[in-house]
Amino acid sequence: MTIPTEMKVTTKKNEQVGNMIFASIYPHYLNRIVKNGRTKEELDQVIQWFTGYDQDALQAFIDEKGTFRTFFEKANIHPNEHLIKGVVCGYRIEEIEDEFILYKQCRQMEKLIDELAKGRKMEKILRQEKK
């Protein structure tokens, strides 16, 4: 199966995402989940689970208006991130090449936020290894 060109990550797309200011996108995440009956605390919990930031570090990063590149470079990505699978914005997460890790991490976080907005239970969003 070939991936349509518009759904293939390119160096240019990876750079565009990396250069976006996290603080400019965060309000869009927040609006999306609030209009679906979820809370800022839940959004922050999901982001913190994925990135390892605590509340103070997350807020400081928003206040500093840092880029997504810096956001993910400073993050301590959760060891269960490989359990985040599926399609978000037309991209199948598990098919995004390792060379575009920044883009992949951004899409993984967006997948978690999508699930939150769709009403998925928090314990399902915050993936655990099957024992």
XYZ file of N, CA and C in Angstrom:
393
model
N 0.848 -1.183 0.000
C 0.000 0.000 0.000
C 0.891 1.242 0.000
N 0.604 2.162 -0.886
C 1.375 3.407 -0.898
C 0.609 4.486 -0.155
N 1.357 5.329 0.504
C 0.764 6.432 1.261
C 0.591 7.603 0.303
N -0.601 8.213 0.277
C -0.758 9.403 -0.567
C 0.285 10.453 -0.186
N 0.788 11.163 -1.175
C 1.863 12.132 -0.948
C 1.530 13.126 0.154
N 0.284 13.612 0.217
C -0.047 14.623 1.214
C -0.043 14.061 2.641
N -0.002 12.744 2.755
C -0.013 12.143 4.086
C 1.355 11.563 4.442
N 2.358 11.945 3.706
C 3.717 11.504 3.992
C 4.455 12.683 4.629
N 5.138 12.404 5.713
C 5.876 13.464 6.400
C 7.104 13.825 5.567
N 7.352 15.104 5.471
C 8.530 15.590 4.762
C 9.396 16.387 5.735
N 10.620 16.626 5.342
C 11.513 17.449 6.162
C 10.888 18.821 6.375
N 10.260 19.358 5.331
C 9.631 20.680 5.431
C 8.516 20.677 6.489
N 7.641 19.657 6.461
C 6.557 19.590 7.459
C 7.125 19.433 8.856
N 8.155 18.605 8.992
C 8.797 18.397 10.283
C 9.334 19.729 10.816
N 9.974 20.516 9.938
C 10.514 21.823 10.326
C 9.392 22.806 10.684
N 8.312 22.798 9.897
C 7.192 23.705 10.169
C 6.615 23.445 11.560
N 6.421 22.177 11.891
C 5.894 21.826 13.215
C 6.900 22.232 14.294
N 8.158 21.943 14.055
C 9.193 22.272 15.033
C 9.270 23.749 15.350
N 8.972 24.585 14.362
C 9.079 26.034 14.541
C 7.807 26.686 15.077
N 6.718 25.932 15.178
C 5.479 26.499 15.727
C 5.669 26.768 17.221
N 5.038 27.818 17.697
C 5.106 28.182 19.113
C 4.036 27.386 19.869
N 4.489 26.596 20.847
C 3.568 25.756 21.614
C 2.439 26.578 22.228
N 2.768 27.739 22.787
C 1.761 28.587 23.446
C 0.687 29.077 22.482
N 0.980 29.099 21.178
C -0.027 29.557 20.212
C -0.999 28.431 19.848
N -0.615 27.181 20.068
C -1.457 26.026 19.735
C -2.221 25.519 20.962
N -1.625 25.671 22.131
C -2.250 25.189 23.369
C -3.698 25.666 23.534
N -4.017 26.963 23.278
C -5.416 27.396 23.427
C -6.380 26.637 22.500
N -5.912 26.224 21.334
C -6.753 25.434 20.420
C -7.038 24.060 21.022
N -6.011 23.449 21.617
C -6.219 22.174 22.311
C -7.256 22.361 23.416
N -7.071 23.416 24.196
C -7.952 23.678 25.332
C -9.390 23.917 24.880
N -9.596 24.764 23.871
C -10.947 25.024 23.373
C -11.617 23.744 22.898
N -10.853 22.919 22.204
C -11.421 21.683 21.669
C -11.915 20.754 22.775
N -11.121 20.580 23.809
C -11.534 19.630 24.843
C -12.621 20.224 25.752
N -12.573 21.529 26.011
C -13.584 22.167 26.867
C -14.964 22.099 26.209
N -15.023 22.348 24.902
C -16.333 22.302 24.233
C -16.883 20.877 24.182
N -16.025 19.905 24.478
C -16.463 18.515 24.554
C -16.602 18.029 26.000
N -16.666 18.988 26.944
C -16.967 18.648 28.328
C -15.790 18.188 29.167
N -14.566 18.397 28.683
C -13.401 18.023 29.479
C -12.795 19.290 30.081
N -11.786 19.131 30.931
C -11.233 20.267 31.662
C -9.772 20.540 31.310
N -9.326 21.756 31.632
C -7.920 22.131 31.469
C -7.033 21.190 32.273
N -7.482 20.824 33.457
C -6.702 19.914 34.306
C -6.489 18.570 33.610
N -7.539 18.087 32.936
C -7.405 16.818 32.213
C -6.451 16.961 31.021
N -6.551 18.076 30.310
C -5.636 18.326 29.191
C -4.198 18.346 29.695
N -3.960 19.099 30.758
C -2.616 19.191 31.312
C -2.123 17.829 31.801
N -3.018 17.039 32.381
C -2.644 15.703 32.850
C -2.160 14.832 31.688
N -2.868 14.885 30.572
C -2.498 14.103 29.394
C -1.140 14.572 28.850
N -0.965 15.884 28.722
C 0.303 16.425 28.218
C 1.445 16.067 29.166
N 1.185 16.167 30.459
C 2.224 15.862 31.442
C 2.580 14.372 31.431
N 1.585 13.506 31.267
C 1.859 12.063 31.184
C 2.790 11.797 30.006
N 2.480 12.401 28.869
C 3.245 12.145 27.650
C 4.654 12.743 27.705
N 4.785 13.947 28.250
C 6.050 14.689 28.160
C 6.916 14.632 29.414
N 6.330 14.255 30.544
C 7.093 14.255 31.789
C 7.198 15.618 32.455
N 6.625 16.652 31.824
C 6.606 17.975 32.457
C 5.686 17.933 33.669
N 6.009 18.705 34.702
C 5.040 18.898 35.779
C 4.270 20.187 35.466
N 3.290 20.516 36.297
C 2.432 21.673 36.011
C 3.232 22.969 35.902
N 4.165 23.169 36.810
C 4.963 24.403 36.793
C 5.810 24.494 35.524
N 6.439 23.384 35.142
C 7.289 23.380 33.948
C 6.449 23.605 32.689
N 5.260 23.002 32.647
C 4.368 23.172 31.502
C 3.952 24.637 31.384
N 3.532 25.219 32.491
C 3.105 26.619 32.470
C 4.271 27.546 32.128
N 5.438 27.262 32.657
C 6.621 28.078 32.354
C 6.928 28.018 30.858
N 6.799 26.824 30.271
C 7.079 26.690 28.845
C 6.075 27.493 28.015
N 4.807 27.451 28.413
C 3.778 28.243 27.728
C 4.128 29.726 27.839
N 4.491 30.162 29.047
C 4.825 31.573 29.267
C 6.052 32.013 28.470
N 7.015 31.114 28.286
C 8.243 31.434 27.545
C 8.015 31.492 26.034
N 6.861 30.967 25.588
C 6.541 30.938 24.157
C 7.604 30.202 23.332
N 7.995 29.037 23.853
C 8.971 28.194 23.165
C 8.344 27.420 22.011
N 9.207 26.903 21.146
C 8.746 26.139 19.978
C 8.428 24.690 20.352
N 7.709 24.022 19.457
C 7.454 22.594 19.646
C 8.776 21.821 19.680
N 9.751 22.250 18.871
C 11.051 21.567 18.868
C 11.637 21.572 20.281
N 11.703 22.745 20.888
C 12.254 22.857 22.240
C 11.385 22.110 23.235
N 10.077 22.204 23.059
C 9.130 21.514 23.945
C 9.439 20.024 24.007
N 9.604 19.408 22.833
C 9.854 17.964 22.814
C 11.304 17.618 23.137
N 12.250 18.501 22.818
C 13.644 18.240 23.179
C 13.829 18.217 24.693
N 13.087 19.061 25.401
C 13.203 19.132 26.865
C 12.322 18.090 27.565
N 11.436 17.468 26.805
C 10.495 16.507 27.387
C 11.186 15.185 27.719
N 10.567 14.484 28.641
C 10.982 13.124 28.976
C 9.810 12.238 28.543
N 9.793 11.866 27.261
C 8.650 11.169 26.676
C 8.386 9.853 27.413
N 7.115 9.603 27.683
C 6.697 8.426 28.453
C 7.152 7.139 27.768
N 7.642 6.167 28.551
C 8.105 4.915 27.945
C 7.006 4.125 27.223
N 5.753 4.405 27.514
C 4.662 3.703 26.826
C 4.184 4.441 25.573
N 4.951 5.412 25.092
C 4.541 6.172 23.912
C 4.330 5.255 22.707
N 5.021 4.119 22.671
C 4.857 3.186 21.542
C 3.456 2.577 21.483
N 2.695 2.714 22.565
C 1.319 2.199 22.593
C 0.317 3.171 21.973
N 0.772 4.364 21.619
C -0.096 5.369 20.992
C -0.097 5.084 19.499
N -1.214 4.565 19.022
C -1.320 4.163 17.619
C -2.592 4.721 17.029
N -2.685 4.648 15.710
C -3.892 5.086 15.035
C -3.619 6.254 14.112
N -4.716 6.820 13.606
C -4.621 7.893 12.623
C -5.020 9.211 13.278
N -4.224 10.230 13.030
C -4.547 11.582 13.479
C -4.149 12.530 12.347
N -5.070 13.399 11.984
C -4.846 14.363 10.894
C -4.413 13.664 9.603
N -4.898 12.464 9.372
C -4.586 11.733 8.147
C -3.280 10.963 8.175
N -2.565 11.019 9.275
C -1.288 10.306 9.396
C -1.443 9.116 10.329
N -0.984 7.944 9.885
C -0.932 6.777 10.771
C 0.348 6.911 11.584
N 0.183 7.108 12.890
C 1.307 7.404 13.783
C 2.432 6.382 13.664
N 2.063 5.103 13.670
C 3.110 4.079 13.676
C 3.861 3.970 12.346
N 3.414 4.690 11.312
C 4.105 4.679 10.019
C 4.967 5.923 9.789
N 4.985 6.836 10.755
C 5.831 8.031 10.628
C 7.276 7.607 10.903
N 8.157 7.898 9.961
C 9.556 7.467 10.044
C 10.270 8.090 11.248
N 11.228 7.340 11.798
C 11.993 7.786 12.962
C 12.747 9.089 12.720
N 13.121 9.351 11.461
C 13.851 10.593 11.181
C 12.975 11.819 11.453
N 11.662 11.626 11.525
C 10.731 12.730 11.793
C 10.134 12.593 13.199
N 10.990 12.300 14.173
C 10.538 12.047 15.545
C 9.764 13.229 16.121
N 10.178 14.436 15.800
C 9.477 15.625 16.288
C 8.025 15.620 15.806
N 7.850 15.367 14.518
C 6.506 15.330 13.938
C 5.698 14.192 14.558
N 6.335 13.057 14.734
C 5.665 11.885 15.320
C 5.202 12.188 16.746
N 6.069 12.791 17.543
C 5.701 13.108 18.928
C 4.542 14.093 18.981
N 4.557 15.059 18.082
C 3.470 16.033 18.015
C 2.156 15.318 17.697
N 2.182 14.429 16.725
C 0.969 13.683 16.350
C 0.538 12.730 17.461
N 1.490 12.137 18.169
C 1.129 11.270 19.290
C 0.388 12.072 20.358
N 0.899 13.256 20.669
C 0.246 14.090 21.675
C -1.141 14.513 21.188
N -1.254 14.844 19.909
C -2.557 15.211 19.357
C -3.537 14.048 19.407
N -3.050 12.835 19.228
C -3.905 11.643 19.322
C -4.467 11.534 20.739
N -3.632 11.744 21.735
C -4.095 11.691 23.131
C -5.152 12.771 23.383
N -4.917 13.967 22.848
C -5.855 15.078 23.028
C -7.167 14.784 22.287
N -7.083 14.182 21.094
C -8.291 13.754 20.361
C -9.114 12.790 21.202
N -8.444 11.820 21.793
C -9.148 10.830 22.617
C -9.815 11.494 23.817
N -9.142 12.455 24.413
C -9.712 13.206 25.532
C -10.969 13.935 25.074
N -10.879 14.612 23.938
C -12.020 15.367 23.400
C -13.190 14.443 23.057
N -12.881 13.229 22.656
C -13.937 12.278 22.263
C -14.541 11.550 23.458
N -14.080 11.891 24.667
C -14.685 11.329 25.867
C -14.106 10.012 26.329
N -12.975 9.617 25.801
C -12.356 8.363 26.232
C -11.958 8.472 27.703
N -12.035 7.366 28.405
C -11.663 7.348 29.820
C -10.159 7.611 29.985
N -9.841 8.387 31.015
C -8.455 8.781 31.254
C -7.529 7.573 31.381
N -7.992 6.505 32.045
C -7.108 5.345 32.224
C -6.803 4.642 30.897
N -7.637 4.846 29.886
C -7.355 4.306 28.546
C -6.384 5.220 27.786
N -6.560 6.537 27.977
C -5.693 7.502 27.299
C -4.261 7.370 27.791
N -4.104 7.250 29.107
C -2.775 7.124 29.718
C -2.377 5.651 29.688
N -1.880 5.249 28.552
C -1.648 3.840 28.241
C -0.750 3.124 29.247
N -1.166 1.914 29.554
C -0.400 1.042 30.435
C -0.046 -0.220 29.655
N 1.106 -0.780 29.940
C 1.480 -2.058 29.334
C 0.532 -3.119 29.864
N 0.154 -4.060 28.997
C -0.682 -5.172 29.436
C 0.213 -6.103 30.271
N -0.320 -6.506 31.405
C 0.488 -7.365 32.291
C 0.178 -8.814 32.022
